[in-house]
Structures are given as C-alpha cells and as structure tokens.
PDB file of C-alpha atoms in Angstrom:
ATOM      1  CA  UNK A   1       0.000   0.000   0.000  1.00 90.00           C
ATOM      2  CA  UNK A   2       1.233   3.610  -0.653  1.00 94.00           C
ATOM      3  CA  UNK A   3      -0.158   6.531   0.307  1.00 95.00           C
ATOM      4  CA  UNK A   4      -0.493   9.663  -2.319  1.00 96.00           C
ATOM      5  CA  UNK A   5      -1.690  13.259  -1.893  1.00 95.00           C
ATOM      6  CA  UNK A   6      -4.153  14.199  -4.183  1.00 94.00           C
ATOM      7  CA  UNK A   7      -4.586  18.114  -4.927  1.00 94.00           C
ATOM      8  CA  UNK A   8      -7.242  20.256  -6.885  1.00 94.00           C
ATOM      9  CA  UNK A   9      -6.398  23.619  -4.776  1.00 95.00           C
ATOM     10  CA  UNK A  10     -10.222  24.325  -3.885  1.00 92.00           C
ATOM     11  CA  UNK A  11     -10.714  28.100  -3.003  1.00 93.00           C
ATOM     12  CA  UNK A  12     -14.053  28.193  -1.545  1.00 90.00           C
ATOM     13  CA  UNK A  13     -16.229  30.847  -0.337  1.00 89.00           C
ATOM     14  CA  UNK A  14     -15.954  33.307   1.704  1.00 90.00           C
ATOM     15  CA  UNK A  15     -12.453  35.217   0.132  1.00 92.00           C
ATOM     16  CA  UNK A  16     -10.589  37.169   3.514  1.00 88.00           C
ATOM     17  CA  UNK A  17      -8.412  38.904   1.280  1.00 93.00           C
ATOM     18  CA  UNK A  18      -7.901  39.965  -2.485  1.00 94.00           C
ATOM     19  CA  UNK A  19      -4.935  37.669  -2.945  1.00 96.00           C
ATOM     20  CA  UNK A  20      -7.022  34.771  -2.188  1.00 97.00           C
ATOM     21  CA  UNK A  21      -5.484  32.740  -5.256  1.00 97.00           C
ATOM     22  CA  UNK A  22      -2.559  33.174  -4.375  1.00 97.00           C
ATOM     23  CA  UNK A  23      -2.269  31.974  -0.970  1.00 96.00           C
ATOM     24  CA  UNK A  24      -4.242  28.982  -1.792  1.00 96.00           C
ATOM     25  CA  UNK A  25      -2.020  28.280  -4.790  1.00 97.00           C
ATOM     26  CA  UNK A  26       1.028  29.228  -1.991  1.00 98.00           C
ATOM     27  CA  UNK A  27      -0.250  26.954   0.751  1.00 97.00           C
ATOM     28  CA  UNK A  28      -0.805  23.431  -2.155  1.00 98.00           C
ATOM     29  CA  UNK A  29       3.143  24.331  -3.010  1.00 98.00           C
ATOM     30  CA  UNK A  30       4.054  23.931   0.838  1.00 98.00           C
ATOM     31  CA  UNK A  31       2.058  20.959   1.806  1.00 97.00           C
ATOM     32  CA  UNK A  32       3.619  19.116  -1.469  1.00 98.00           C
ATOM     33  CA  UNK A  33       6.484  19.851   0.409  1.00 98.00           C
ATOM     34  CA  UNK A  34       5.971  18.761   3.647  1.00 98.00           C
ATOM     35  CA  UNK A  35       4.036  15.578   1.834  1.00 98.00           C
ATOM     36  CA  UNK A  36       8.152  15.136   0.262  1.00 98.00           C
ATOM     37  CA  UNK A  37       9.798  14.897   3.976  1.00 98.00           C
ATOM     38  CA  UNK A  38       7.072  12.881   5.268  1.00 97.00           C
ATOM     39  CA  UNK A  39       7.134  10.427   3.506  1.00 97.00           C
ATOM     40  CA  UNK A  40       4.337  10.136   0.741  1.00 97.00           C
ATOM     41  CA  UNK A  41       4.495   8.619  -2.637  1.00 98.00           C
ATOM     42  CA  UNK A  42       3.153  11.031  -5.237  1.00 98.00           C
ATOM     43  CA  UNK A  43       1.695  14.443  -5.347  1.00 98.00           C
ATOM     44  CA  UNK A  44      -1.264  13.842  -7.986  1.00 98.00           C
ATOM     45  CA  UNK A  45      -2.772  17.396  -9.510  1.00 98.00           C
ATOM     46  CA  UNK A  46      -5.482  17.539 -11.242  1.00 96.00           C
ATOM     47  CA  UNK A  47      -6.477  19.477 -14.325  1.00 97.00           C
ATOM     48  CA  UNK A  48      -9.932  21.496 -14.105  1.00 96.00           C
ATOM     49  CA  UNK A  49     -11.333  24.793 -15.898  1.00 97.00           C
ATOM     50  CA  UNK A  50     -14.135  27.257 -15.059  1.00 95.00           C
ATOM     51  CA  UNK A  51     -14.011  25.449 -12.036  1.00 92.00           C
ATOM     52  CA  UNK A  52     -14.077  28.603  -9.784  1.00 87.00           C
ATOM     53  CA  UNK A  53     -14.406  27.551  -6.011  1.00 91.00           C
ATOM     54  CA  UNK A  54     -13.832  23.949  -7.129  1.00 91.00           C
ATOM     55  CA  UNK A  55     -10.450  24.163  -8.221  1.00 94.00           C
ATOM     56  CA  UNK A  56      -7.893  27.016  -9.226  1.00 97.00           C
ATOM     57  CA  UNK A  57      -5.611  23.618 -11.173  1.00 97.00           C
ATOM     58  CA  UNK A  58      -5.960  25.117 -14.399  1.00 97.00           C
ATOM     59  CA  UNK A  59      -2.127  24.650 -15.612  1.00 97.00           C
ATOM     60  CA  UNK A  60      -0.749  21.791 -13.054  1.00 97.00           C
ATOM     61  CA  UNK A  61       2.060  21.265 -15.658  1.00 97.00           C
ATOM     62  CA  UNK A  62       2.916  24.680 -14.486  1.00 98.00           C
ATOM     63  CA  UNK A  63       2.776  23.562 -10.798  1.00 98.00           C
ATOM     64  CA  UNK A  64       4.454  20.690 -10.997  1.00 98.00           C
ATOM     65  CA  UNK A  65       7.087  22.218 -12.498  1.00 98.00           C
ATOM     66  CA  UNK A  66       7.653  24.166  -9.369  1.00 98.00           C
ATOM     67  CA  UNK A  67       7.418  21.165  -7.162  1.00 98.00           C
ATOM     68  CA  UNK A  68      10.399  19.522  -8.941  1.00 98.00           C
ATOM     69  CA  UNK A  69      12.118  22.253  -7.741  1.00 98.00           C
ATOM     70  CA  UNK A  70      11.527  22.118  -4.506  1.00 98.00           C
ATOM     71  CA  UNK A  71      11.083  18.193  -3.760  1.00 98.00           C
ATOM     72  CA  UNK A  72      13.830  15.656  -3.947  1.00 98.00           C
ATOM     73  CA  UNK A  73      11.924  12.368  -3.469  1.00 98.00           C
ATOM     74  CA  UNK A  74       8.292  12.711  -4.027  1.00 98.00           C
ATOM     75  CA  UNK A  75       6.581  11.060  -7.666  1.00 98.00           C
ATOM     76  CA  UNK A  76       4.747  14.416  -9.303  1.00 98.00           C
ATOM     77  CA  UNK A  77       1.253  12.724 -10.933  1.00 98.00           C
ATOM     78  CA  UNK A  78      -0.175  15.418 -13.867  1.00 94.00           C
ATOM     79  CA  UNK A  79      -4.157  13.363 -13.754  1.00 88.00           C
ATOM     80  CA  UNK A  80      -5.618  13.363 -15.472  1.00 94.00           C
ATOM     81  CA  UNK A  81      -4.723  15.407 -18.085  1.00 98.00           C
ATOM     82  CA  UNK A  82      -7.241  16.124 -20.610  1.00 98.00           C
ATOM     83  CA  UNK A  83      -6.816  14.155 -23.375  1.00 98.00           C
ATOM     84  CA  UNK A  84      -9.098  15.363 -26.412  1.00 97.00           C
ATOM     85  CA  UNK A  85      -6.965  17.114 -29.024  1.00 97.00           C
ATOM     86  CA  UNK A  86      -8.553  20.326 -28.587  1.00 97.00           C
ATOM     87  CA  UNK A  87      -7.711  20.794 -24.919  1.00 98.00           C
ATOM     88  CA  UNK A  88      -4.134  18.996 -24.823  1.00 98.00           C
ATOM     89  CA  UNK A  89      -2.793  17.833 -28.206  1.00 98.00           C
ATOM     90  CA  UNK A  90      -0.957  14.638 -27.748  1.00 98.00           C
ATOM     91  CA  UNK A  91       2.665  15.683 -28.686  1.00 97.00           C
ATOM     92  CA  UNK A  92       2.197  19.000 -26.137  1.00 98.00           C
ATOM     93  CA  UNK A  93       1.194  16.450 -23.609  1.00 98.00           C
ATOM     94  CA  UNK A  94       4.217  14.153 -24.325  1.00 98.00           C
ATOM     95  CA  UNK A  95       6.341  17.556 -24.474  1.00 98.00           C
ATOM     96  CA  UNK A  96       5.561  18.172 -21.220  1.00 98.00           C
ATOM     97  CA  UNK A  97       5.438  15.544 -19.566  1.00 98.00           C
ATOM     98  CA  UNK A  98       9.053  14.842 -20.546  1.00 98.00           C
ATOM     99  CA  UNK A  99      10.320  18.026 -19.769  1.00 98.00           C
ATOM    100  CA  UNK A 100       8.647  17.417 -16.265  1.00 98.00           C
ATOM    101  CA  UNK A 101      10.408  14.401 -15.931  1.00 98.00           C
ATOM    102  CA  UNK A 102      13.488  15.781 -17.057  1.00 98.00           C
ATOM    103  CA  UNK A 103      13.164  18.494 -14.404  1.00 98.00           C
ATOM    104  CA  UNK A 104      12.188  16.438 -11.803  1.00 98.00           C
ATOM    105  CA  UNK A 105      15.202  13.750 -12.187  1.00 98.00           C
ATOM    106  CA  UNK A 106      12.306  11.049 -13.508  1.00 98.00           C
ATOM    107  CA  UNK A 107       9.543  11.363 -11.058  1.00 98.00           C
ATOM    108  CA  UNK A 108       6.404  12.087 -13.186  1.00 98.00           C
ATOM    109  CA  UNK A 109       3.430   9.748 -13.460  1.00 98.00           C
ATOM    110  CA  UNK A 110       1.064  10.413 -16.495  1.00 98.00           C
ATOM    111  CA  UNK A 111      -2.532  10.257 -16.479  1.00 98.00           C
ATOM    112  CA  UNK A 112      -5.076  10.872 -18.891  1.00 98.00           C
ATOM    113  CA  UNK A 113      -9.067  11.293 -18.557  1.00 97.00           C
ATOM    114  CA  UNK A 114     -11.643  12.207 -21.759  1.00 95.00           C
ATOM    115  CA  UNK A 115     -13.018  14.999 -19.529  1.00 94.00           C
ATOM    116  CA  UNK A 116     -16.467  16.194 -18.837  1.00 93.00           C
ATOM    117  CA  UNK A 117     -19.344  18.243 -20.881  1.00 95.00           C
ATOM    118  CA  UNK A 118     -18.770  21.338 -19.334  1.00 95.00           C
ATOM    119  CA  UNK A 119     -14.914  21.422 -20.513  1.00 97.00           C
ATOM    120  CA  UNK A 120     -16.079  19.924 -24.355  1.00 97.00           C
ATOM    121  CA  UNK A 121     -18.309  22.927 -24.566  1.00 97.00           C
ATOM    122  CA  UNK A 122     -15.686  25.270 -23.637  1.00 97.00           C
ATOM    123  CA  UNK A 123     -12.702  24.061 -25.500  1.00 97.00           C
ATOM    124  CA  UNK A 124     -15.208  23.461 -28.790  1.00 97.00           C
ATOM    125  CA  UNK A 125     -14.841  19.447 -28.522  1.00 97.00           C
ATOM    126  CA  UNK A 126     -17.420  17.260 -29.880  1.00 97.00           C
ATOM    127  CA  UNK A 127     -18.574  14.726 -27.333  1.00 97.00           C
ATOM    128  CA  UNK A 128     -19.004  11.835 -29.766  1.00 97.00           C
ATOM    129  CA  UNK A 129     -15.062  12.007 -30.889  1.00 97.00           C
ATOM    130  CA  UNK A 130     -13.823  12.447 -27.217  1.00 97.00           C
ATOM    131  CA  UNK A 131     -13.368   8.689 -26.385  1.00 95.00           C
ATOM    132  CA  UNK A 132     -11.444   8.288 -29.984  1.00 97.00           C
ATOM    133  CA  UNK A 133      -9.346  11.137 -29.664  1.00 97.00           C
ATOM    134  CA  UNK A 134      -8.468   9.442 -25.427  1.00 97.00           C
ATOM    135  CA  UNK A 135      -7.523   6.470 -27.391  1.00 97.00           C
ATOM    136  CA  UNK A 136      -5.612   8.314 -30.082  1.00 97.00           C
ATOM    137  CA  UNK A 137      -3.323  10.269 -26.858  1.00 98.00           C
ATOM    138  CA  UNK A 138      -2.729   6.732 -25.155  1.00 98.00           C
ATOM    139  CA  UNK A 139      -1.484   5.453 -28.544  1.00 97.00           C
ATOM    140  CA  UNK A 140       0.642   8.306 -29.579  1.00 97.00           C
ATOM    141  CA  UNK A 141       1.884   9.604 -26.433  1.00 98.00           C
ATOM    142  CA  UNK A 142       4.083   6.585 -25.276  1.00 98.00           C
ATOM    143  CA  UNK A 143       5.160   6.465 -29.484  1.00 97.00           C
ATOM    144  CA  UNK A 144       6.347   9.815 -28.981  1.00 97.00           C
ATOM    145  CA  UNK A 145       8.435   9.697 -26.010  1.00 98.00           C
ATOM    146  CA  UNK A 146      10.337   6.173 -27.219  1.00 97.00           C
ATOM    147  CA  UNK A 147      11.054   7.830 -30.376  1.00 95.00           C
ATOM    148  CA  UNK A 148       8.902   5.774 -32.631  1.00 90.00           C
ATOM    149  CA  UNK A 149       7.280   9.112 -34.083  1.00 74.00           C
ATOM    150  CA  UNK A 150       7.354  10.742 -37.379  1.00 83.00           C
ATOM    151  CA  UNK A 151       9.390  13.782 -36.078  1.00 90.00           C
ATOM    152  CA  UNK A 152      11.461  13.453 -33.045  1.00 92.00           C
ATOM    153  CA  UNK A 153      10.070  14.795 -29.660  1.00 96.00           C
ATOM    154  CA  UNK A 154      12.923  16.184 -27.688  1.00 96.00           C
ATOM    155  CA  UNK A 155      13.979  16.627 -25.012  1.00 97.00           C
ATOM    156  CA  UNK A 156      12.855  12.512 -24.388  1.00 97.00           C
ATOM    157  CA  UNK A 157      11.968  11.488 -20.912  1.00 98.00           C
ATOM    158  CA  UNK A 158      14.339  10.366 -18.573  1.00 98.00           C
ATOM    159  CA  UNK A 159      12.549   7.493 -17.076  1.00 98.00           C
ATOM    160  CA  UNK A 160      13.096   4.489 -19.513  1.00 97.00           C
ATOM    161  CA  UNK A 161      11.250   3.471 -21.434  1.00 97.00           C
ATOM    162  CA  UNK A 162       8.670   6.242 -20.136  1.00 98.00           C
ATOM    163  CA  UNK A 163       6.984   7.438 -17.573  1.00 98.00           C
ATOM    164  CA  UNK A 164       3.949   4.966 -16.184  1.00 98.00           C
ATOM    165  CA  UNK A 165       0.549   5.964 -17.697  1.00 98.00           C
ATOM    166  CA  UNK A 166      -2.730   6.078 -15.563  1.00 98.00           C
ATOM    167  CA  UNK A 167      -6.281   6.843 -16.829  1.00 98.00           C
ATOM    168  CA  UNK A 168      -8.670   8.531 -14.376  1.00 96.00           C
ATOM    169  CA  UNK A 169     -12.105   5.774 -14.170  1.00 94.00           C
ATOM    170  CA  UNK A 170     -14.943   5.681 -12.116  1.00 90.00           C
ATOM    171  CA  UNK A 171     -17.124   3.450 -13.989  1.00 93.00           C
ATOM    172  CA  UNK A 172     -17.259  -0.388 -14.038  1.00 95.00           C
ATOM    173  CA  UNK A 173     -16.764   0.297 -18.020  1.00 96.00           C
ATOM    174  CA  UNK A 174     -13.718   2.870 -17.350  1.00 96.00           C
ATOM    175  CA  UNK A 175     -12.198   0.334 -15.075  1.00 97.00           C
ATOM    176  CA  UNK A 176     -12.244  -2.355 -17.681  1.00 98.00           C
ATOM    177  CA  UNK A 177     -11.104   0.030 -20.281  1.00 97.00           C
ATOM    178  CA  UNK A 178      -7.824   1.059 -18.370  1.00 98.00           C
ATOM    179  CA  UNK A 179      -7.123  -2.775 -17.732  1.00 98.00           C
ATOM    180  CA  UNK A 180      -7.484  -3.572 -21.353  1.00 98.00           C
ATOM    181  CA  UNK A 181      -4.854  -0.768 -21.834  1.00 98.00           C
ATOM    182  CA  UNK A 182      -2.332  -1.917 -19.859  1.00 98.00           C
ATOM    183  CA  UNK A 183      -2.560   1.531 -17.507  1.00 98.00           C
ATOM    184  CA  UNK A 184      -2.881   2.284 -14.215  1.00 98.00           C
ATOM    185  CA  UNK A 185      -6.395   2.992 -12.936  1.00 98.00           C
ATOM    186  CA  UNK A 186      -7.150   6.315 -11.261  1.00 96.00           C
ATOM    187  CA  UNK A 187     -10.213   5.697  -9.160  1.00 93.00           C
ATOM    188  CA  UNK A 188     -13.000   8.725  -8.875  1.00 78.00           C
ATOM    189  CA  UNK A 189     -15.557   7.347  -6.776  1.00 72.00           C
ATOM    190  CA  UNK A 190     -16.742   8.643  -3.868  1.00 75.00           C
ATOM    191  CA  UNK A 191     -18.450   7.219  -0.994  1.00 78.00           C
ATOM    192  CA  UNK A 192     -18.675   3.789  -2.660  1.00 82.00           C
ATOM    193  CA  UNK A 193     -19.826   0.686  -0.575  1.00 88.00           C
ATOM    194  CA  UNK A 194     -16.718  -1.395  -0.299  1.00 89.00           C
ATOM    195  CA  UNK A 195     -18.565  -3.941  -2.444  1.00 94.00           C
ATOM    196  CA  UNK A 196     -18.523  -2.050  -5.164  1.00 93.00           C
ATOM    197  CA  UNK A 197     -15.606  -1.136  -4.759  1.00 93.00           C
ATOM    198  CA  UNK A 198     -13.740  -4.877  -4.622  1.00 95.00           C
ATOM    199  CA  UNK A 199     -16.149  -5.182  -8.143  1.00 96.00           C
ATOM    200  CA  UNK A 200     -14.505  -2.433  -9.248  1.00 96.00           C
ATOM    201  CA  UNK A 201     -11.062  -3.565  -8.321  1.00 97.00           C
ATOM    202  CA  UNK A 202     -11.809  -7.314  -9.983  1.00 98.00           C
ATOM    203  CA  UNK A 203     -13.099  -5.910 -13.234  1.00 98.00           C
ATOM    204  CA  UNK A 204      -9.576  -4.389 -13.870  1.00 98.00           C
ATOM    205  CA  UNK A 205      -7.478  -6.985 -12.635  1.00 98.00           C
ATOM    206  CA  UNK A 206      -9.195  -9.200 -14.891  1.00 98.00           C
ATOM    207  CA  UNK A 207      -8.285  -6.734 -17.496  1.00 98.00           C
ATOM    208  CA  UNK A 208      -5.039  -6.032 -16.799  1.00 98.00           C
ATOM    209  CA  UNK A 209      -4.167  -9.773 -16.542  1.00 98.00           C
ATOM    210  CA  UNK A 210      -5.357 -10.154 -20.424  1.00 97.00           C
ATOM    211  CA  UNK A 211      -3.824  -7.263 -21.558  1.00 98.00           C
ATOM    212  CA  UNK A 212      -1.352  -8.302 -24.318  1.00 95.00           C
ATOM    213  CA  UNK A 213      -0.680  -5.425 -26.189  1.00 96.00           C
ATOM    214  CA  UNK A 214      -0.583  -2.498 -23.597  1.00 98.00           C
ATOM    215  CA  UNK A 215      -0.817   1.230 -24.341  1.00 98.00           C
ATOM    216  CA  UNK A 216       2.290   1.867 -23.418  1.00 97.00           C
ATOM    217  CA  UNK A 217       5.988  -0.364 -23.394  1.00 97.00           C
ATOM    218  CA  UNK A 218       5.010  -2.097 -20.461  1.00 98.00           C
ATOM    219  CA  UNK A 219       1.961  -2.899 -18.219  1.00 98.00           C
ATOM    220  CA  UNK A 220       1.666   0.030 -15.238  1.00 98.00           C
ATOM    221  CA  UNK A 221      -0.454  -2.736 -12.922  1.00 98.00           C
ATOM    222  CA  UNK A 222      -1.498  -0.265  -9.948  1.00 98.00           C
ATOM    223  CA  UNK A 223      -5.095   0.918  -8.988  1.00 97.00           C
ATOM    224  CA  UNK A 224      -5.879   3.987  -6.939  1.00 95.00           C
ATOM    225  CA  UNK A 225      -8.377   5.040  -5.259  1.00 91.00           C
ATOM    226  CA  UNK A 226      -9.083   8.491  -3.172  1.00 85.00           C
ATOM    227  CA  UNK A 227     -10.936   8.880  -0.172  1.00 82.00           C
ATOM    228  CA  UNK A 228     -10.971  12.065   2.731  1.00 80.00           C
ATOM    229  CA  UNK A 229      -8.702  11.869   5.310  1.00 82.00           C
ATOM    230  CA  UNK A 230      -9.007  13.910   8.577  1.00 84.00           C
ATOM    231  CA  UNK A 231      -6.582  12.941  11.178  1.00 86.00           C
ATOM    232  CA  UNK A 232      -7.862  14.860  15.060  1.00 90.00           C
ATOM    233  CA  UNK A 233      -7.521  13.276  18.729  1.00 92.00           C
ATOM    234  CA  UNK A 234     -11.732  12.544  18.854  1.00 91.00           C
ATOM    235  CA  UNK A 235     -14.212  12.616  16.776  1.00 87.00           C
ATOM    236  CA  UNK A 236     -15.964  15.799  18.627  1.00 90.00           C
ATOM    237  CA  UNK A 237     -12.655  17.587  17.901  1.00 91.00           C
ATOM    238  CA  UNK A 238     -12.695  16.373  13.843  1.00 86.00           C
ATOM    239  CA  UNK A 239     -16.370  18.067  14.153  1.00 86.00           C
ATOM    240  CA  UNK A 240     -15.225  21.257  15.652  1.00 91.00           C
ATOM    241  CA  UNK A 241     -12.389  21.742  13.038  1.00 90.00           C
ATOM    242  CA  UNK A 242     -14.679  21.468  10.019  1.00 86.00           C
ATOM    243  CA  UNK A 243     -13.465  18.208   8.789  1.00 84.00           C
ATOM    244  CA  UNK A 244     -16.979  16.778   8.351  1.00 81.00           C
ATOM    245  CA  UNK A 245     -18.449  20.313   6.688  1.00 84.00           C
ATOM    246  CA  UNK A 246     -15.446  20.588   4.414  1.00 83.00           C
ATOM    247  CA  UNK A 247     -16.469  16.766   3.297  1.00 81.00           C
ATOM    248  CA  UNK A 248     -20.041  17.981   2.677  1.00 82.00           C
ATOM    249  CA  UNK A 249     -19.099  20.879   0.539  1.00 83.00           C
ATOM    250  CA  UNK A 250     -17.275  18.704  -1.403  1.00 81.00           C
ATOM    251  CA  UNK A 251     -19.655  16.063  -2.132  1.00 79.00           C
ATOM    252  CA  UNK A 252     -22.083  19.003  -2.775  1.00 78.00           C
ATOM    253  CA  UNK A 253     -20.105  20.130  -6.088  1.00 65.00           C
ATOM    254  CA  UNK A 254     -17.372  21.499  -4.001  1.00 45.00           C
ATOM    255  CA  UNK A 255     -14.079  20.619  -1.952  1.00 38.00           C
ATOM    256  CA  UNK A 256     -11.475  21.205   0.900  1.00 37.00           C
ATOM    257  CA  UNK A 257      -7.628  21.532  -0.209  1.00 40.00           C
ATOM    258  CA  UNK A 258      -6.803  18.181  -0.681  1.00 41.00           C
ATOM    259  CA  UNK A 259      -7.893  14.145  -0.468  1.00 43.00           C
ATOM    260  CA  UNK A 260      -5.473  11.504   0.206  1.00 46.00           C
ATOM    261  CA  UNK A 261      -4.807   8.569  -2.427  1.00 46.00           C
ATOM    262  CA  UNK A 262      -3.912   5.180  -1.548  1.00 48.00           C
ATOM    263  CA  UNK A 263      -2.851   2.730  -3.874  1.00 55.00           C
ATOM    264  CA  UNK A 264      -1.443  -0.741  -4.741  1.00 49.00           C
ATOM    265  CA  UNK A 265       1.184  -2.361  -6.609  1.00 44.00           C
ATOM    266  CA  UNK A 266       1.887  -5.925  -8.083  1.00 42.00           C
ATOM    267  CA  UNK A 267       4.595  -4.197  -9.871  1.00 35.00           C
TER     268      UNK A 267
END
C-alpha cells in the first residue's frame, strides 16, 4: 500500500483577502512539500477549468514544475490530463510531460481522462469524438516519447522506457477500459460501498491480466483510489475543526484543499 496526496487547490467561499489565489495556490506548493519529507508517494494534480471555487488547477504542468524544484523524493502525478486534441494535443502532452520528468530527475506519473461536458463545450470538442481522440493520446503519447514518431520529440523522458501511464475511471466500463490498456487505474468514486468497490477492483485486474498489447511499453499494474482523510484526537474535535463540513461541501459540487490517495502495486 502507498499513500499519495491528491490536490485540486479548492478556493471556496468566503475570500478574507484579495490575494485569495494566491495563498491557496502558496499553501498546495508547501504541503507538497511537507508531503516530500514525510514520507508520501506522489503528489497527484489535477487538471480542471471554469471550475471557480472547485479548483484554481488550471495549468498543473505549471505547478508541478515548481514542485520539482523544490522536492527531492516525491513522484509528481499530472491526472488526469485532458486528453481530447482540442484541450491537450498529444505531442504538447508528451512535451511536457518529458520536460517534467526531465526536471524532476524522472519522477512524473502520467494520467489521462476524456473529460467532462462542461470542458467539451468550452474548449469546442465534440462529445461523440472524445473517447477516440483518449484512445488516439494513449497510442501516440508513449510512441512519442520512445522515439517511434514521425518527427522526433525532444527533449525525451528520462525514465526508460517512459513514464507509467494512468487513466482517471470511475465506472465499471472505465475500469475495464484502463485494464485492457495496460494503464494504471485512477479511481474517482466517492463514498462507494466497499462492495462495489472490490467489483470495481476485480473488473480491472481481470483486465489487466489479459492485456497483451498495452498502451504503453510495459503494463503500469497499480489501482488507486481516493478517499478524505481527517486525522484529530476525537471525533468531537474532527467536528469542531470542520473536517466533516469541508467533506459535505465537497460532495455538494465542491471541496477542501486536498484528499489523500492510496494505492497498490503488483509491480
């Protein structure tokens, strides 16, 4: 098991001060920090837009970038990146995400995600190509950064052969699809009943254990899942600090600062 920090820098309602942005985006840079020295596996940030209160992660390639500059240990996770052309073109995702390695002396984990409605409107994407043009980034992407590409992509990563790919699921569909790939599976439910859960976790695993002809150049065999994590002395005290309002925003539409991941290997 491995535990992850997961981060979508919620600024909610009500704002103290005018630079409200910018001590939220402040305070996610220091807790990836502290989330380095003690000990956690990867910071994961997501990718969101419009999002207002929901999330200010609008360019996480830009704040991971920072993080590899001021961690030394911690894995930096860009998921899920949107993956339908007219949001993140494959070979500027690829781009990127080897420059982040690169930076980061080969610590990035890639994930990738056909996004929602309210993004497709905004970025002019038409719904029925979205799952195509997914499939087209998981194919190209992991051609690009082995140099198997038409026109070279430099700088290459510096994890060989790549960095691991993930795709963001929360479907019993999704989590077959990511098996069948050969990725890792980002999990997005919330307050699941651990039966569905284990179904969840079974559907892939039978994937993934068929997959012949992964995605990438090897199998990434990991699921993750996120859940909220409030650590107090009693529960009366978790109550008094918010913990249990902050988890109702969230599951309202909104969200605190940050969820734990925890995942497995077989790697």
């Amino acid at each position: 098991m491995k535990l992850d920090m997961f981060s979508e820098i919620q600024d909610p309602r009500p704002w103290a001060t005018e630079d409200h942005e910018h001590r939220r985006i402040t305070e996610a840079v220091e807790q990836a920090v502290l989330a380095d020295e003690f000990g956690y596996d990867c910071w994961w940030q997501v990718e969101h837009h419009g999002a207002a209160e929901f999330s200010l992660s609008s360019a996480p390639e830009l704040l991971l970038a920072a993080l590899s500059q001021r961690t030394s240990r911690i894995r930096l996770g860009h998921a899920a990146v949107l993956a339908p052309a007219e949001i993140n073109h494959p070979r500027r995702v690829a781009e990127r995400a080897a420059w982040l390695d690169q930076l980061s002396g080969g610590r990035v984990e890639l994930g990738l995600t056909r996004s929602t409605a309210p993004e497709w409107r905004m970025f002019g994407v038409d719904p029925a190509g979205a799952r195509a043009q997914t499939q087209r980034a998981f194919e190209e992407i992991p051609r690009l950064w082995t140099g198997a590409g038409d026109q070279p992509l430099v700088p290459a990563p510096l994890q060989h052969p790549h960095p691991p790919l993930w795709q963001a699921a929360s479907s019993p569909a999704s989590f077959e699809e990511a098996g069948r790939r050969g990725v890792g599976v980002l999990g997005t439910t919330l307050w699941e009943p651990l039966t569905r859960v284990a179904r969840l976790v079974e559907l892939y695993r039978e994937a993934v254990a068929d997959c012949a002809q992964p995605a990438g150049a090897f199998v990434n065999d990991q699921i993750a899942f996120f859940t909220f994590v409030h650590c107090a002395e009693t529960d009366e005290e978790a109550l008094r600090s918010g913990a249990a309002a902050a988890a109702a925003w969230y599951t309202a539409g909104r969200s605190p600062s940050s969820r734990r991941r925890t995942r497995s290997s077989r790697r």
